[in-house]
């Protein structure tokens, strides 16, 4: 399998995977080594581990997208958590943010189970796919601008492959909102520009061609512990996504 070692490799392999399909894309993303700082961090975390997970093997690699291959709903996050996705190998799986997100997805009819604990736990997304804008866990959950841009071709390839099926995309947090709109613009979609582009806040929406783009505050502990994001607020956005895509129950405002 080809392995990306720099930005040019990522562009070339991601571009080719748009013709090969999601399986090839997922495989090639999962062995990418194009960001030296993130490769070192993800592997250090996977070696040192958190005490509570000392007996578990860590994934310690990039996290590919996960879910329906022909989704109507796409959920976009920032990056995997060091002891969540970087441990379990599945996006939003095994950490507090994922607990919140999957509980809400289940309540609105987009996830089979209310929890997402580990790969192979029986969880299944319904008409929905998830991806992270940056595929490797960054220190302090903060990728650099260069790392964001280096990883962007992987996101572009995945969005391009699922776009024909999508009706709704949900960005979790301002980073994901900017990354998603930038990706759609690079793919030639009619993203509003300048003052016409809605600024990120919880509940904001943008119509991009036939795609409805929604925003929610990220279900990080920083937001959920402080009450900045409540279960009802997250359910409202994800419920709107489900209803707009013709999936799940329709939540009343
Ligand atoms: S962040 Fe993206 S581009 Fe950088 S090493 Fe990980 S998968 Fe590759």
PDB file of N, CA and C in Angstrom, residues 201-205 214-217 237:
ATOM      1  N   UNK A 201     -21.894  29.973  14.446  1.00  0.00           N
ATOM      2  CA  UNK A 201     -22.432  29.949  15.799  1.00  0.00           C
ATOM      3  C   UNK A 201     -23.368  28.747  15.880  1.00  0.00           C
ATOM      4  N   UNK A 202     -23.760  28.389  17.064  1.00  0.00           N
ATOM      5  CA  UNK A 202     -24.640  27.232  17.199  1.00  0.00           C
ATOM      6  C   UNK A 202     -25.971  27.485  16.491  1.00  0.00           C
ATOM      7  N   UNK A 203     -26.371  26.552  15.636  1.00  0.00           N
ATOM      8  CA  UNK A 203     -27.657  26.639  14.964  1.00  0.00           C
ATOM      9  C   UNK A 203     -27.649  27.389  13.645  1.00  0.00           C
ATOM     10  N   UNK A 204     -26.499  27.957  13.262  1.00  0.00           N
ATOM     11  CA  UNK A 204     -26.468  28.682  11.996  1.00  0.00           C
ATOM     12  C   UNK A 204     -26.563  27.677  10.833  1.00  0.00           C
ATOM     13  N   UNK A 205     -27.086  28.140   9.706  1.00  0.00           N
ATOM     14  CA  UNK A 205     -27.279  27.273   8.548  1.00  0.00           C
ATOM     15  C   UNK A 205     -26.782  27.961   7.290  1.00  0.00           C
ATOM     16  N   UNK A 214     -25.356  22.674   8.404  1.00  0.00           N
ATOM     17  CA  UNK A 214     -25.755  23.101   9.748  1.00  0.00           C
ATOM     18  C   UNK A 214     -24.531  23.163  10.651  1.00  0.00           C
ATOM     19  N   UNK A 215     -24.646  23.971  11.691  1.00  0.00           N
ATOM     20  CA  UNK A 215     -23.541  24.088  12.645  1.00  0.00           C
ATOM     21  C   UNK A 215     -24.048  23.859  14.057  1.00  0.00           C
ATOM     22  N   UNK A 216     -23.207  23.184  14.829  1.00  0.00           N
ATOM     23  CA  UNK A 216     -23.462  23.017  16.266  1.00  0.00           C
ATOM     24  C   UNK A 216     -22.173  23.334  17.008  1.00  0.00           C
ATOM     25  N   UNK A 217     -22.297  23.832  18.232  1.00  0.00           N
ATOM     26  CA  UNK A 217     -21.122  23.862  19.086  1.00  0.00           C
ATOM     27  C   UNK A 217     -20.591  22.433  19.206  1.00  0.00           C
ATOM     28  N   UNK A 237     -30.164  20.477  16.553  1.00  0.00           N
ATOM     29  CA  UNK A 237     -29.409  20.539  15.285  1.00  0.00           C
ATOM     30  C   UNK A 237     -29.407  19.173  14.593  1.00  0.00           C
TER      31      UNK A 237
END
